[in-house]
Every structure is written in C-alpha cells, then in structure tokens.
Short mmCIF file of C-alpha atoms and ligand atoms in Angstrom, two decimals:
data_model
loop_
_atom_site.label_atom_id
_atom_site.label_comp_id
_atom_site.label_asym_id
_atom_site.label_seq_id
_atom_site.Cartn_x
_atom_site.Cartn_y
_atom_site.Cartn_z
CA MET R 268 -28.57 35.21 -15.04
CA ASN R 269 -28.36 36.45 -11.45
CA SER R 270 -24.92 35.12 -10.72
CA PRO R 271 -22.86 37.56 -8.63
CA PHE R 272 -19.93 36.55 -10.82
CA ASN R 273 -21.41 38.19 -13.86
CA LEU R 274 -19.86 41.65 -14.13
CA GLU R 275 -23.20 43.21 -14.97
CA ASN R 276 -24.78 42.11 -11.69
CA GLN R 277 -23.33 44.71 -9.36
CA THR R 278 -26.01 44.45 -6.64
CA GLU R 279 -25.81 40.64 -6.42
CA TYR R 280 -22.06 40.93 -6.36
CA SER R 281 -22.03 43.53 -3.56
CA ASN R 282 -24.33 41.43 -1.37
CA TRP R 283 -22.43 38.24 -1.95
CA ARG R 284 -19.08 40.01 -1.44
CA GLU R 285 -20.17 41.47 1.88
CA TYR R 286 -21.31 38.06 3.13
CA LYS R 287 -18.15 36.36 1.93
CA LEU R 288 -15.71 38.85 3.48
CA SER R 289 -17.66 38.98 6.76
CA GLN R 290 -16.51 35.39 7.44
CA TYR R 291 -12.92 36.57 7.92
CA PRO R 292 -10.68 36.60 9.84
CA THR R 293 -10.92 33.02 11.01
CA ASN R 294 -8.44 30.31 11.94
CA ASN R 295 -7.61 26.66 11.38
CA GLU R 296 -9.30 25.49 14.59
CA LYS R 297 -12.64 26.94 13.53
CA LEU R 298 -12.38 25.08 10.23
CA LEU R 299 -11.55 21.71 11.79
CA VAL R 300 -14.16 18.97 12.27
CA LYS R 301 -13.18 15.97 14.41
CA PHE R 302 -14.83 12.59 13.94
CA HIS R 303 -15.24 11.04 17.37
CA LYS R 304 -14.34 7.33 17.22
CA ASN R 305 -14.12 7.74 13.42
CA VAL R 306 -17.91 8.06 13.21
CA ILE R 307 -19.09 10.83 10.87
CA SER R 308 -22.35 12.06 12.39
CA LYS R 309 -25.07 13.98 10.65
CA SER R 310 -24.06 17.14 12.48
CA ASP R 311 -20.44 16.64 11.35
CA VAL R 312 -21.64 16.45 7.76
CA ASN R 313 -23.77 19.56 8.19
CA LEU R 314 -20.92 21.45 9.80
CA ILE R 315 -18.56 20.56 6.93
CA LYS R 316 -21.17 21.65 4.38
CA GLU R 317 -21.60 24.92 6.20
CA LEU R 318 -17.86 25.57 6.35
CA ILE R 319 -17.51 24.78 2.67
CA LYS R 320 -20.34 27.15 1.82
CA LYS R 321 -18.37 29.92 3.52
CA TYR R 322 -14.76 29.05 2.70
CA ASN R 323 -14.88 26.38 -0.04
CA PHE R 324 -12.87 24.05 2.18
CA ALA R 325 -12.88 22.38 5.59
CA PHE R 326 -10.32 20.44 7.64
CA TYR R 327 -11.12 17.13 9.27
CA GLU R 328 -9.56 14.65 11.63
CA PHE R 329 -10.23 10.95 12.16
CA GLU R 330 -9.24 9.44 15.50
CA SER R 331 -7.43 6.54 13.91
CA VAL R 332 -6.49 5.01 10.56
CA VAL R 333 -9.23 4.82 7.91
CA SER R 334 -9.47 2.59 4.85
CA ASP R 335 -9.83 3.79 1.27
CA LYS R 336 -13.41 2.56 1.36
CA GLU R 337 -14.14 4.75 4.38
CA LEU R 338 -12.64 7.77 2.62
CA HIS R 339 -14.96 7.16 -0.33
CA LYS R 340 -17.89 6.82 2.08
CA PHE R 341 -17.00 10.12 3.74
CA CYS R 342 -16.97 11.83 0.34
CA SER R 343 -20.29 10.32 -0.67
CA LYS R 344 -21.89 11.77 2.48
CA LEU R 345 -20.99 15.16 1.01
CA GLY R 346 -22.51 14.32 -2.37
CA LEU R 347 -19.21 13.33 -3.95
CA GLU R 348 -19.85 10.05 -5.72
CA LYS R 349 -18.19 10.24 -9.11
CA SER R 350 -14.47 10.20 -8.57
CA ILE R 351 -12.11 11.00 -11.42
CA SER R 352 -9.19 8.77 -12.30
CA ASN R 353 -5.85 9.77 -13.78
CA LEU R 354 -2.85 7.91 -15.14
CA LEU R 355 -1.33 7.49 -11.70
CA SER R 356 -4.43 6.73 -9.63
CA ASP R 357 -5.26 3.23 -8.42
CA ALA R 358 -8.32 1.05 -9.02
CA ASP R 359 -10.35 3.12 -6.50
CA ASN R 360 -9.34 6.36 -8.28
CA ILE R 361 -7.13 7.25 -5.36
CA SER R 362 -3.77 8.88 -6.06
CA ASN R 363 -1.10 7.95 -3.57
CA ILE R 364 0.96 11.14 -3.35
CA THR R 365 4.40 10.17 -2.16
CA ASN R 366 8.00 10.70 -3.22
CA GLN R 367 8.63 8.23 -6.03
CA GLU R 368 12.26 9.31 -6.38
CA GLY R 369 13.89 8.32 -9.62
CA ASN R 370 10.58 7.08 -10.95
CA LYS R 371 10.41 9.38 -13.94
CA ASP R 372 7.56 9.71 -16.37
CA LYS R 373 7.92 6.85 -18.84
CA ILE R 374 6.91 8.98 -21.78
CA SER R 375 8.57 12.34 -21.22
CA GLY R 376 11.43 11.14 -19.01
CA LYS R 377 10.68 14.02 -16.64
CA GLU R 378 9.89 14.00 -12.95
CA TYR R 379 6.29 14.67 -12.12
CA ILE R 380 6.52 17.21 -9.28
CA PRO R 381 3.49 16.10 -7.19
CA TYR R 382 5.18 12.71 -6.76
CA THR R 383 8.45 14.13 -5.46
CA ASP R 384 9.47 15.86 -2.22
CA LYS R 385 9.74 19.19 -4.03
CA ARG R 386 7.71 22.33 -3.58
CA LEU R 387 4.52 22.44 -5.60
CA ASN R 388 3.55 26.00 -6.48
CA TRP R 389 0.07 27.61 -6.47
CA HIS R 390 -2.48 25.94 -8.74
CA THR R 391 -5.99 24.62 -8.97
CA ASP R 392 -6.29 20.90 -9.70
CA GLY R 393 -6.66 19.85 -13.32
CA TYR R 394 -5.95 23.32 -14.78
CA TYR R 395 -4.68 21.41 -17.83
CA TYR R 396 -8.11 19.87 -18.48
CA PRO R 397 -10.76 21.46 -20.70
CA ILE R 398 -13.55 23.01 -18.64
CA ASP R 399 -16.09 20.39 -19.69
CA SER R 400 -14.04 17.77 -17.83
CA ALA R 401 -12.98 20.00 -14.95
CA ILE R 402 -12.15 18.88 -11.45
CA LYS R 403 -14.62 20.60 -9.14
CA SER R 404 -13.59 19.23 -5.75
CA PHE R 405 -10.99 17.08 -4.06
CA LEU R 406 -9.93 15.48 -0.81
CA LEU R 407 -6.38 15.25 0.49
CA HIS R 408 -5.87 12.82 3.35
CA CYS R 409 -2.69 12.34 5.34
CA VAL R 410 -1.71 8.72 5.95
CA ASN R 411 1.78 9.65 7.05
CA PRO R 412 3.33 13.12 7.42
CA ALA R 413 6.87 14.07 6.45
CA LYS R 414 9.59 14.35 9.07
CA ASN R 415 9.94 18.00 8.11
CA GLY R 416 7.93 20.34 5.89
CA GLY R 417 5.22 19.52 3.38
CA GLU R 418 2.88 22.25 4.64
CA ASN R 419 -0.18 22.96 2.52
CA PHE R 420 -1.30 26.52 1.78
CA LEU R 421 -4.90 27.16 0.79
CA LEU R 422 -6.69 30.18 -0.64
CA ASP R 423 -10.37 30.26 -1.56
CA HIS R 424 -10.45 31.18 -5.26
CA GLU R 425 -13.52 33.35 -4.63
CA ILE R 426 -11.42 35.60 -2.39
CA ILE R 427 -8.87 36.31 -5.08
CA TYR R 428 -11.74 36.91 -7.51
CA ILE R 429 -13.12 39.59 -5.16
CA HIS R 430 -9.75 41.32 -4.82
CA LEU R 431 -9.16 41.31 -8.56
CA ARG R 432 -12.66 42.61 -9.30
CA ASP R 433 -12.46 45.33 -6.67
CA TYR R 434 -9.11 46.48 -7.99
CA ASN R 435 -10.18 46.50 -11.61
CA PRO R 436 -13.30 44.76 -13.02
CA ASP R 437 -11.61 44.71 -16.44
CA PHE R 438 -9.16 42.17 -14.99
CA ILE R 439 -12.07 39.76 -14.52
CA ASP R 440 -13.29 40.46 -18.03
CA VAL R 441 -9.88 39.43 -19.38
CA LEU R 442 -9.61 36.37 -17.14
CA MET R 443 -13.02 35.15 -18.31
CA GLN R 444 -11.99 35.11 -21.96
CA ASN R 445 -12.26 31.59 -23.31
CA ASN R 446 -8.71 31.40 -24.60
CA ILE R 447 -6.75 33.46 -22.08
CA MET R 448 -4.64 30.58 -20.74
CA GLU R 449 -3.43 27.76 -22.93
CA ILE R 450 -1.59 24.59 -22.02
CA PRO R 451 0.34 23.30 -25.04
CA LYS R 452 -0.08 19.67 -26.05
CA ASN R 453 2.33 17.13 -24.67
CA LYS R 454 4.47 16.23 -27.68
CA ASN R 455 5.34 12.89 -26.12
CA VAL R 456 1.73 11.78 -25.82
CA GLU R 457 -0.08 10.67 -28.93
CA GLY R 458 -3.39 12.42 -29.50
CA SER R 459 -2.56 15.13 -26.96
CA LYS R 460 -4.05 18.53 -27.83
CA ASN R 461 -3.54 22.11 -26.75
CA VAL R 462 -6.03 23.00 -24.03
CA SER R 463 -7.19 26.56 -24.05
CA GLY R 464 -9.62 28.10 -21.59
CA PRO R 465 -10.51 30.90 -19.18
CA VAL R 466 -9.03 31.44 -15.73
CA PHE R 467 -12.45 32.18 -14.22
CA TYR R 468 -15.72 30.77 -15.52
CA ILE R 469 -19.28 30.39 -14.30
CA ASP R 470 -20.64 26.84 -14.52
CA LYS R 471 -24.21 25.65 -15.09
CA ASN R 472 -24.93 25.93 -11.35
CA ASN R 473 -23.97 29.62 -11.49
CA LEU R 474 -20.86 28.92 -9.43
CA LEU R 475 -17.40 30.34 -9.93
CA ASN R 476 -14.55 28.04 -10.98
CA MET R 477 -10.90 28.79 -11.48
CA ARG R 478 -8.22 27.31 -13.75
CA PHE R 479 -4.82 28.51 -12.67
CA THR R 480 -1.16 27.63 -12.35
CA SER R 481 1.68 29.85 -11.27
CA ARG R 482 3.97 27.75 -13.44
CA GLU R 483 5.72 30.03 -15.93
CA GLN R 484 6.95 27.40 -18.37
CA ASN R 485 4.73 25.62 -20.83
CA ILE R 486 1.85 28.04 -20.33
CA ILE R 487 0.75 30.37 -23.09
CA TRP R 488 -1.02 33.50 -21.93
CA GLN R 489 -3.01 35.18 -24.68
CA LYS R 490 -1.53 38.50 -25.70
CA ASN R 491 -3.40 41.26 -23.95
CA ASP R 492 -2.37 44.74 -22.77
CA MET R 493 -3.45 43.96 -19.24
CA ILE R 494 -2.14 40.44 -18.75
CA LYS R 495 1.17 41.45 -17.17
CA LYS R 496 -0.58 43.71 -14.67
CA ILE R 497 -3.07 40.96 -13.86
CA LYS R 498 -0.37 38.36 -13.32
CA ASP R 499 1.63 40.78 -11.16
CA PHE R 500 -1.48 41.43 -9.07
CA ILE R 501 -2.19 37.72 -8.62
CA PHE R 502 1.43 36.87 -7.76
CA GLU R 503 1.65 39.70 -5.27
CA PHE R 504 -1.60 38.59 -3.65
CA ILE R 505 -0.59 34.95 -3.26
CA THR R 506 2.87 35.90 -2.02
CA GLU R 507 2.00 38.70 0.41
CA GLU R 508 -1.51 37.92 1.61
CA LYS R 509 -1.92 36.79 5.24
CA LYS R 510 -5.55 37.20 6.24
CA TYR R 511 -7.02 34.83 3.66
CA ILE R 512 -4.29 32.24 3.15
CA PHE R 513 -4.34 29.19 5.43
CA LYS R 514 -1.23 27.28 6.34
CA LEU R 515 -1.83 23.70 7.30
CA LEU R 516 0.52 20.94 8.33
CA LEU R 517 -1.55 17.78 8.07
CA ARG R 518 -0.98 15.24 10.80
CA LYS R 519 -1.66 11.53 10.48
CA ASN R 520 -5.41 10.87 9.89
CA GLN R 521 -6.10 14.54 9.14
CA GLY R 522 -7.05 15.97 5.80
CA TYR R 523 -8.93 18.64 3.98
CA ILE R 524 -11.82 18.54 1.59
CA ALA R 525 -12.38 21.40 -0.82
CA ASN R 526 -14.02 22.75 -3.87
CA ASN R 527 -11.25 23.35 -6.35
CA ILE R 528 -9.52 26.21 -4.55
CA LEU R 529 -6.00 27.53 -5.02
CA HIS R 530 -3.38 25.57 -3.13
CA LYS R 531 0.33 24.86 -2.90
CA ARG R 532 2.69 22.56 -1.03
CA GLU R 533 6.09 23.18 0.52
CA SER R 534 9.01 20.85 -0.06
CA TYR R 535 9.62 18.23 2.60
CA ILE R 536 12.06 15.73 4.04
CA ASP R 537 10.92 12.17 4.63
CA GLY R 538 11.53 10.37 7.89
CA GLU R 539 11.86 6.62 8.22
CA LYS R 540 8.36 6.26 6.87
CA LYS R 541 7.66 8.17 3.68
CA ARG R 542 5.14 11.00 3.59
CA LEU R 543 1.95 9.62 2.04
CA LEU R 544 -1.17 11.57 1.18
CA LYS R 545 -4.21 10.09 -0.49
CA ARG R 546 -6.04 12.23 -3.00
CA LEU R 547 -9.53 11.83 -4.44
CA ARG R 548 -10.92 14.12 -7.12
CA PHE R 549 -14.50 14.68 -8.27
CA SER R 550 -16.35 16.21 -11.20
CA ASN R 551 -18.93 17.94 -8.99
CA ARG R 552 -18.82 20.33 -6.07
CA ILE R 553 -19.56 19.51 -2.47
CA GLY R 554 -23.30 19.77 -2.01
CA TYR R 555 -24.03 19.93 -5.76
FE1 FE2 S 136 -3.24 20.07 -6.34
#
C-alpha cells in the first residue's frame, strides 16, 4: 500500500507533507466560493473540489435563501448522494441545529449539547460510531445566525496528523490502534454497545480519517505509556495553533462543506430569531 499515512512509507509521506504544508498560510476569503444568483456553475464545483483537495473544506455563500432540496442538489454535485440520518434529523436527513432549550433527551434526561446555545468542543462528527458506519463528510449551512457568538473553528485533521507524526511517529502508531478510544454504551438505550476504535485510520480509498473528541467524560482511552503525552500534544495544538485553525462566523446563506475534519463551536446568544444551522452528513468523501 502506497498510502502516505502508512508509517513505513516515508518517501510518500514526505512528498505529500510538503505539498500539504505548501498550501499555508491562507485565509477565509481564499476558501470562499460565491454562487452568483444562487446558480452553482461547473467552475464553482471545480473550485470547491480543488479547495477540498487541499484543505478538506471550503466555504460557500448563496445570494439568497435556498431550500433543503437545493442544499441536497449542491451536495450531489460534489458526489455526496447518500446522506445519513440520525435520531434528530428530519425526513430529508437534515438536522436542524438550533437551541431547543429545555427539550431534554427523552431517554437519558440530559441536554444534548449540539442543540443548545452552549460551546461545543473539538470533535469530528460521529466519533461515537464504529468505523464501518463512519461519517466521512458534512455540510453546515446557516439559515439564521446568532445575535452574538456561535463562531465555528475548523482544523484539517491531516494537519494535526502531520504535526503528531513529525513530533513522534510512535504517537501515530498508538493512535492507529484499533481499540485506543472507546465510547461506553449508553445505559439508557436498549441494545447500545461500547464502540471501540482508532483515532486515525486509513480507509479503502487510502485516505486518512479521524475519530476524535476532546470530551473528557465518558471516553475510555486505552492504557498506554504514551497516551497522556499524546493527549497533551493534541490539546496544546488545538488550543495554541493559529496558522492552521480557521475561525468562521457564518452569515445567513453561508456555510461550509467538509470532509470530516476537526471542528468546534463557540457558545452564542440568540436574537429575536433563533440561530438555525442545517446539517447534512454523508458516508463518503467529497469527490469519492
Ligand atoms: Fe460536529
């Protein structure tokens, strides 16, 4: 296997690494694609694909309001056809991310943080799923922004992989172990099982995927001499890093589309109209 993500392939890794890092620094404007009169042209699609090849995400902006159907159409132009549902998504597999205050989980009685106005810490989507049903890409579209806050922070997972590997390749070896991070079963859900898996893994297309949450509760890290050092490294990187982390405050009709990169959200305060973001998730990557 010639994947640069295989620790044995040092030459492939060096070449890929050089290409990847040469794309930085960049800025939000260079990653933004605007759809004139809401029409997504062929060159818009190609530009988004190109940006995603380099950064694993791209920002976009429609001129005016778009329907759910149009959002699906946009995704399908990028090869994203099979959307994934979840317990809270609607009939079109769209999750309406808004503050459902007081609307606690019927089973556990707990608040589900994405559907509040609280801060949502660094994670990749679906880190609690087994890797054979992983989320590989997603779209987040702003219908209505908050009055204050709600910024999104994004970090290409391949960038953190490079920094970990350069610092100590053994870190990658540990993070690729099949049982390094375990999410315990939800005792309140019948049939729920523990989900154990790697942080980094290479899929059948030879691409790198990441399962991660910075949540400290309800996560079991496999005992390993290096795990504390690795976690400290990751937390320092996502807290201190400036060159590779993008801060984005989505305006109405703007959004971002991404392979399953690391991201977080700041807390926010609603105005008269509630903040509403639409989210679509897919089982394949953009362009694959
Ligand atoms: Fe997320």
